[in-house]
């Protein structure tokens, strides 16, 4: 059974649909994991849905995660049992929804002190128990010293006593976001990237839609909607202010940003295909070393910020922390010169009740989400984590129904929904693949055999422009392909060829110069403080 032909995403067609006068049931602002999850759930229930995103889908936090679909071992240690249980349930669901993008990954915790192995083994048995029988993954197990060295050939051997192995999930975050967008479109939703919400429309004091602006032409589109959901991540508070009555004081901030830095090094630092977890570093944080698309991902940090830039920068202290802690557990300590790419994501953490100052350390703030209505009925969702995006979407729609903004319709419809690219249930994926069962359509495009860079062909660029909403070089090299995140120098070298193909496909400026500057940023480590 072959998949249906991919949906085209010609910009002119999307904007023509956006210009048509109609009232939508739901308008979503924000094209990250949360907003896309809400759009998909609502469209699958039969609601009319429009979603606008000011940049590209998953441009912000949702493409800069640690690439894990997991319950959160450290959240278990912090006592957030409901969050861990929900996330482990959603982990199993995601493995079913998108087997071409989500796959099991074995982790090993190396133990260097006598008490660590029994202590962590007990905690991971609790992790197994919370996952339940539906987890679909093997249980945790203890390892002796020889087994640990065999499982993690790159681990530091001095003083090693053994380890504990357990299973979690790994995914390609930006590709999963794109699959959500395309699946929502398949279900009837209209999704437009590079289209910013610039105002809310009110009728008798109630939110009745929004005004969005095409960032390429400046054209504005008034949209009517029974319900508007604010899912803009770390930027939710800016849109919330537009729902304040005239003359009212600004509402207290709902979100406090936290910065997470990731470094990417070559795969030979951790051969063997398993991930390494240090559950407690010198300052009490968690460190991951994770194989990802042929490289090794090191991270992350948890640093409070008072601002929310689109391209946040790492500090020298954060880089030194990651390299220092990785050097303690890897046989070959990575150096600054070994870093192929450095990138930063901002987590939208919900402020603890009553803390308007943001003084609570971000490591201590839970990753639960919240859904709230503003004075005019704007529905805002904040917090959460990638793994629980589907459960968050269900909560958002339940809130909208309870508030009388949407009528009640059957929920839980996405639990068994296969995303675009996923093979039929009867045909399991032999291995993760960014295009899944759309490979035949990809192979039929011009340039299928012309390799522009590792794991990137001319045909993939054309496919991204025709079927995956790509407009710029960054869209292709950061999110349709992950080359910018894996090796920024190689991405910069491939950019001119990508730009030429995009210009031919879209007829618009692919922003080559802007990408060249961004690729330089992803290569440059901050100087030591």
PDB file of C-alpha atoms in Angstrom, residues 69-245:
ATOM      1  CA  UNK A  69      10.796  11.376  23.973  1.00  0.00           C
ATOM      2  CA  UNK A  70      10.950  10.467  27.637  1.00  0.00           C
ATOM      3  CA  UNK A  71       9.341  10.519  31.035  1.00  0.00           C
ATOM      4  CA  UNK A  72      12.247  12.411  32.521  1.00  0.00           C
ATOM      5  CA  UNK A  73      14.497  10.547  34.922  1.00  0.00           C
ATOM      6  CA  UNK A  74      15.386  13.768  36.710  1.00  0.00           C
ATOM      7  CA  UNK A  75      11.714  14.697  37.074  1.00  0.00           C
ATOM      8  CA  UNK A  76      11.247  11.341  38.792  1.00  0.00           C
ATOM      9  CA  UNK A  77      14.063  12.226  41.204  1.00  0.00           C
ATOM     10  CA  UNK A  78      12.344  15.577  41.864  1.00  0.00           C
ATOM     11  CA  UNK A  79       9.094  13.806  42.747  1.00  0.00           C
ATOM     12  CA  UNK A  80       7.030  14.951  39.738  1.00  0.00           C
ATOM     13  CA  UNK A  81       5.353  11.547  39.476  1.00  0.00           C
ATOM     14  CA  UNK A  82       2.173  12.627  37.605  1.00  0.00           C
ATOM     15  CA  UNK A  83       4.276  14.371  34.944  1.00  0.00           C
ATOM     16  CA  UNK A  84       6.551  11.330  34.559  1.00  0.00           C
ATOM     17  CA  UNK A  85       3.602   8.919  34.338  1.00  0.00           C
ATOM     18  CA  UNK A  86       1.849  11.065  31.713  1.00  0.00           C
ATOM     19  CA  UNK A  87       5.041  11.504  29.694  1.00  0.00           C
ATOM     20  CA  UNK A  88       5.784   7.780  29.713  1.00  0.00           C
ATOM     21  CA  UNK A  89       2.258   7.083  28.460  1.00  0.00           C
ATOM     22  CA  UNK A  90       2.746   9.643  25.690  1.00  0.00           C
ATOM     23  CA  UNK A  91       6.130   8.136  24.838  1.00  0.00           C
ATOM     24  CA  UNK A  92       4.380   4.880  23.941  1.00  0.00           C
ATOM     25  CA  UNK A  93       1.777   6.782  21.907  1.00  0.00           C
ATOM     26  CA  UNK A  94       4.420   8.656  19.914  1.00  0.00           C
ATOM     27  CA  UNK A  95       6.265   5.467  19.081  1.00  0.00           C
ATOM     28  CA  UNK A  96       3.031   4.320  17.427  1.00  0.00           C
ATOM     29  CA  UNK A  97       2.137   7.637  15.768  1.00  0.00           C
ATOM     30  CA  UNK A  98       5.463   8.333  14.088  1.00  0.00           C
ATOM     31  CA  UNK A  99       7.726   5.252  13.931  1.00  0.00           C
ATOM     32  CA  UNK A 100       9.672   6.883  11.097  1.00  0.00           C
ATOM     33  CA  UNK A 101      10.725   9.739  13.401  1.00  0.00           C
ATOM     34  CA  UNK A 102      10.601   8.272  16.931  1.00  0.00           C
ATOM     35  CA  UNK A 103      12.566   5.199  17.968  1.00  0.00           C
ATOM     36  CA  UNK A 104      13.728   3.438  21.147  1.00  0.00           C
ATOM     37  CA  UNK A 105      17.171   4.296  22.503  1.00  0.00           C
ATOM     38  CA  UNK A 106      19.085   2.508  25.251  1.00  0.00           C
ATOM     39  CA  UNK A 107      20.746   4.642  27.946  1.00  0.00           C
ATOM     40  CA  UNK A 108      23.510   3.619  30.322  1.00  0.00           C
ATOM     41  CA  UNK A 109      24.281   5.305  33.647  1.00  0.00           C
ATOM     42  CA  UNK A 110      27.945   4.608  34.487  1.00  0.00           C
ATOM     43  CA  UNK A 111      28.530   4.182  38.218  1.00  0.00           C
ATOM     44  CA  UNK A 112      31.776   5.160  39.932  1.00  0.00           C
ATOM     45  CA  UNK A 113      30.746   5.012  43.616  1.00  0.00           C
ATOM     46  CA  UNK A 114      29.666   1.894  45.495  1.00  0.00           C
ATOM     47  CA  UNK A 115      26.168   3.187  46.252  1.00  0.00           C
ATOM     48  CA  UNK A 116      25.261   4.483  42.802  1.00  0.00           C
ATOM     49  CA  UNK A 117      24.366   1.216  41.098  1.00  0.00           C
ATOM     50  CA  UNK A 118      21.786  -0.017  43.677  1.00  0.00           C
ATOM     51  CA  UNK A 119      20.415   3.507  44.130  1.00  0.00           C
ATOM     52  CA  UNK A 120      19.872   4.207  40.436  1.00  0.00           C
ATOM     53  CA  UNK A 121      18.708   0.660  39.728  1.00  0.00           C
ATOM     54  CA  UNK A 122      15.932   1.113  42.282  1.00  0.00           C
ATOM     55  CA  UNK A 123      14.905   4.466  40.786  1.00  0.00           C
ATOM     56  CA  UNK A 124      14.786   3.053  37.274  1.00  0.00           C
ATOM     57  CA  UNK A 125      12.645   0.135  38.416  1.00  0.00           C
ATOM     58  CA  UNK A 126      10.184   2.783  39.585  1.00  0.00           C
ATOM     59  CA  UNK A 127      10.506   4.377  36.121  1.00  0.00           C
ATOM     60  CA  UNK A 128       9.642   1.009  34.554  1.00  0.00           C
ATOM     61  CA  UNK A 129       6.651   0.641  36.870  1.00  0.00           C
ATOM     62  CA  UNK A 130       5.297   4.090  35.975  1.00  0.00           C
ATOM     63  CA  UNK A 131       5.603   3.239  32.278  1.00  0.00           C
ATOM     64  CA  UNK A 132       3.393   0.182  32.795  1.00  0.00           C
ATOM     65  CA  UNK A 133       2.875  -2.816  30.552  1.00  0.00           C
ATOM     66  CA  UNK A 134       2.015  -0.683  27.511  1.00  0.00           C
ATOM     67  CA  UNK A 135       5.514   0.816  27.383  1.00  0.00           C
ATOM     68  CA  UNK A 136       6.620  -1.549  24.624  1.00  0.00           C
ATOM     69  CA  UNK A 137      10.263  -1.218  25.706  1.00  0.00           C
ATOM     70  CA  UNK A 138      12.559  -3.554  27.660  1.00  0.00           C
ATOM     71  CA  UNK A 139      12.939  -2.970  31.387  1.00  0.00           C
ATOM     72  CA  UNK A 140      16.016  -1.575  33.096  1.00  0.00           C
ATOM     73  CA  UNK A 141      18.906  -3.846  34.112  1.00  0.00           C
ATOM     74  CA  UNK A 142      22.086  -3.680  36.102  1.00  0.00           C
ATOM     75  CA  UNK A 143      25.469  -4.015  34.401  1.00  0.00           C
ATOM     76  CA  UNK A 144      28.806  -5.111  35.798  1.00  0.00           C
ATOM     77  CA  UNK A 145      31.997  -3.280  34.905  1.00  0.00           C
ATOM     78  CA  UNK A 146      32.750  -5.398  31.814  1.00  0.00           C
ATOM     79  CA  UNK A 147      29.182  -5.073  30.524  1.00  0.00           C
ATOM     80  CA  UNK A 148      29.257  -1.315  31.028  1.00  0.00           C
ATOM     81  CA  UNK A 149      32.520  -0.968  29.100  1.00  0.00           C
ATOM     82  CA  UNK A 150      31.099  -3.125  26.298  1.00  0.00           C
ATOM     83  CA  UNK A 151      27.878  -1.114  26.178  1.00  0.00           C
ATOM     84  CA  UNK A 152      29.658   2.264  26.244  1.00  0.00           C
ATOM     85  CA  UNK A 153      33.004   1.882  24.446  1.00  0.00           C
ATOM     86  CA  UNK A 154      33.658   5.596  24.897  1.00  0.00           C
ATOM     87  CA  UNK A 155      33.081   5.749  28.669  1.00  0.00           C
ATOM     88  CA  UNK A 156      35.873   6.677  31.092  1.00  0.00           C
ATOM     89  CA  UNK A 157      37.152   3.418  32.602  1.00  0.00           C
ATOM     90  CA  UNK A 158      39.092   4.690  35.615  1.00  0.00           C
ATOM     91  CA  UNK A 159      37.178   3.891  38.800  1.00  0.00           C
ATOM     92  CA  UNK A 160      34.175   2.448  36.932  1.00  0.00           C
ATOM     93  CA  UNK A 161      32.248  -0.058  39.073  1.00  0.00           C
ATOM     94  CA  UNK A 162      29.370  -0.918  36.737  1.00  0.00           C
ATOM     95  CA  UNK A 163      26.244   0.714  35.437  1.00  0.00           C
ATOM     96  CA  UNK A 164      22.499   0.619  34.935  1.00  0.00           C
ATOM     97  CA  UNK A 165      20.823   0.423  31.526  1.00  0.00           C
ATOM     98  CA  UNK A 166      17.295   1.541  30.668  1.00  0.00           C
ATOM     99  CA  UNK A 167      15.279   2.472  27.578  1.00  0.00           C
ATOM    100  CA  UNK A 168      13.671   5.712  26.459  1.00  0.00           C
ATOM    101  CA  UNK A 169      12.765   7.270  23.124  1.00  0.00           C
ATOM    102  CA  UNK A 170      14.653   9.497  20.696  1.00  0.00           C
ATOM    103  CA  UNK A 171      13.203  11.626  17.916  1.00  0.00           C
ATOM    104  CA  UNK A 172      13.885  14.324  15.356  1.00  0.00           C
ATOM    105  CA  UNK A 173      12.037  17.265  16.886  1.00  0.00           C
ATOM    106  CA  UNK A 174      11.851  19.579  13.854  1.00  0.00           C
ATOM    107  CA  UNK A 175      10.833  16.751  11.524  1.00  0.00           C
ATOM    108  CA  UNK A 176       8.139  15.651  13.974  1.00  0.00           C
ATOM    109  CA  UNK A 177       6.818  19.229  14.138  1.00  0.00           C
ATOM    110  CA  UNK A 178       6.676  19.278  10.358  1.00  0.00           C
ATOM    111  CA  UNK A 179       4.833  15.948  10.335  1.00  0.00           C
ATOM    112  CA  UNK A 180       2.289  17.416  12.768  1.00  0.00           C
ATOM    113  CA  UNK A 181       1.800  20.439  10.512  1.00  0.00           C
ATOM    114  CA  UNK A 182       1.356  18.345   7.396  1.00  0.00           C
ATOM    115  CA  UNK A 183      -0.978  15.916   9.150  1.00  0.00           C
ATOM    116  CA  UNK A 184      -3.105  18.813  10.411  1.00  0.00           C
ATOM    117  CA  UNK A 185      -3.252  20.093   6.820  1.00  0.00           C
ATOM    118  CA  UNK A 186      -4.281  16.623   5.667  1.00  0.00           C
ATOM    119  CA  UNK A 187      -7.120  16.807   8.217  1.00  0.00           C
ATOM    120  CA  UNK A 188      -8.276  20.134   6.733  1.00  0.00           C
ATOM    121  CA  UNK A 189      -6.430  22.793   8.751  1.00  0.00           C
ATOM    122  CA  UNK A 190      -4.857  25.834   7.073  1.00  0.00           C
ATOM    123  CA  UNK A 191      -1.321  26.443   8.328  1.00  0.00           C
ATOM    124  CA  UNK A 192       0.828  29.380   7.239  1.00  0.00           C
ATOM    125  CA  UNK A 193       4.386  30.015   8.371  1.00  0.00           C
ATOM    126  CA  UNK A 194       6.083  33.410   8.140  1.00  0.00           C
ATOM    127  CA  UNK A 195       2.747  35.022   8.973  1.00  0.00           C
ATOM    128  CA  UNK A 196       2.718  36.920  12.265  1.00  0.00           C
ATOM    129  CA  UNK A 197      -0.280  37.672  14.470  1.00  0.00           C
ATOM    130  CA  UNK A 198      -0.056  41.444  14.925  1.00  0.00           C
ATOM    131  CA  UNK A 199      -3.374  42.180  16.644  1.00  0.00           C
ATOM    132  CA  UNK A 200      -6.384  40.546  18.252  1.00  0.00           C
ATOM    133  CA  UNK A 201      -9.882  41.360  17.022  1.00  0.00           C
ATOM    134  CA  UNK A 202     -12.539  42.013  19.662  1.00  0.00           C
ATOM    135  CA  UNK A 203     -16.310  42.087  19.507  1.00  0.00           C
ATOM    136  CA  UNK A 204     -18.092  43.523  22.575  1.00  0.00           C
ATOM    137  CA  UNK A 205     -14.944  42.994  24.608  1.00  0.00           C
ATOM    138  CA  UNK A 206     -14.489  39.357  23.573  1.00  0.00           C
ATOM    139  CA  UNK A 207     -11.735  37.992  21.350  1.00  0.00           C
ATOM    140  CA  UNK A 208     -13.295  37.284  17.961  1.00  0.00           C
ATOM    141  CA  UNK A 209     -10.234  36.631  15.812  1.00  0.00           C
ATOM    142  CA  UNK A 210      -6.925  38.178  14.918  1.00  0.00           C
ATOM    143  CA  UNK A 211      -5.030  40.123  12.279  1.00  0.00           C
ATOM    144  CA  UNK A 212      -1.985  38.459  10.744  1.00  0.00           C
ATOM    145  CA  UNK A 213       0.673  39.816   8.438  1.00  0.00           C
ATOM    146  CA  UNK A 214       2.596  37.987   5.731  1.00  0.00           C
ATOM    147  CA  UNK A 215       6.227  38.675   6.582  1.00  0.00           C
ATOM    148  CA  UNK A 216       7.303  38.402   2.941  1.00  0.00           C
ATOM    149  CA  UNK A 217       4.914  40.987   1.443  1.00  0.00           C
ATOM    150  CA  UNK A 218       3.519  42.906   4.414  1.00  0.00           C
ATOM    151  CA  UNK A 219      -0.045  42.024   3.359  1.00  0.00           C
ATOM    152  CA  UNK A 220      -2.469  41.845   6.266  1.00  0.00           C
ATOM    153  CA  UNK A 221      -5.309  39.371   6.721  1.00  0.00           C
ATOM    154  CA  UNK A 222      -8.187  39.808   9.192  1.00  0.00           C
ATOM    155  CA  UNK A 223      -9.330  36.439  10.513  1.00  0.00           C
ATOM    156  CA  UNK A 224     -12.540  35.641  12.352  1.00  0.00           C
ATOM    157  CA  UNK A 225     -12.562  32.801  14.881  1.00  0.00           C
ATOM    158  CA  UNK A 226     -14.826  31.619  17.657  1.00  0.00           C
ATOM    159  CA  UNK A 227     -11.754  30.738  19.725  1.00  0.00           C
ATOM    160  CA  UNK A 228      -8.121  31.945  19.629  1.00  0.00           C
ATOM    161  CA  UNK A 229      -5.356  29.918  21.278  1.00  0.00           C
ATOM    162  CA  UNK A 230      -2.037  31.518  22.212  1.00  0.00           C
ATOM    163  CA  UNK A 231       0.645  28.829  21.890  1.00  0.00           C
ATOM    164  CA  UNK A 232       3.684  31.018  21.288  1.00  0.00           C
ATOM    165  CA  UNK A 233       6.012  29.407  23.829  1.00  0.00           C
ATOM    166  CA  UNK A 234       8.387  31.778  25.616  1.00  0.00           C
ATOM    167  CA  UNK A 235       6.624  34.665  23.852  1.00  0.00           C
ATOM    168  CA  UNK A 236       3.086  34.001  25.198  1.00  0.00           C
ATOM    169  CA  UNK A 237       3.094  37.049  27.464  1.00  0.00           C
ATOM    170  CA  UNK A 238       3.446  39.495  24.566  1.00  0.00           C
ATOM    171  CA  UNK A 239       0.225  38.215  22.972  1.00  0.00           C
ATOM    172  CA  UNK A 240      -1.543  38.050  26.350  1.00  0.00           C
ATOM    173  CA  UNK A 241      -1.072  41.805  26.722  1.00  0.00           C
ATOM    174  CA  UNK A 242      -3.168  42.369  23.579  1.00  0.00           C
ATOM    175  CA  UNK A 243      -6.136  40.809  25.411  1.00  0.00           C
ATOM    176  CA  UNK A 244      -6.015  43.358  28.231  1.00  0.00           C
ATOM    177  CA  UNK A 245      -8.868  45.911  28.371  1.00  0.00           C
TER     178      UNK A 245
END
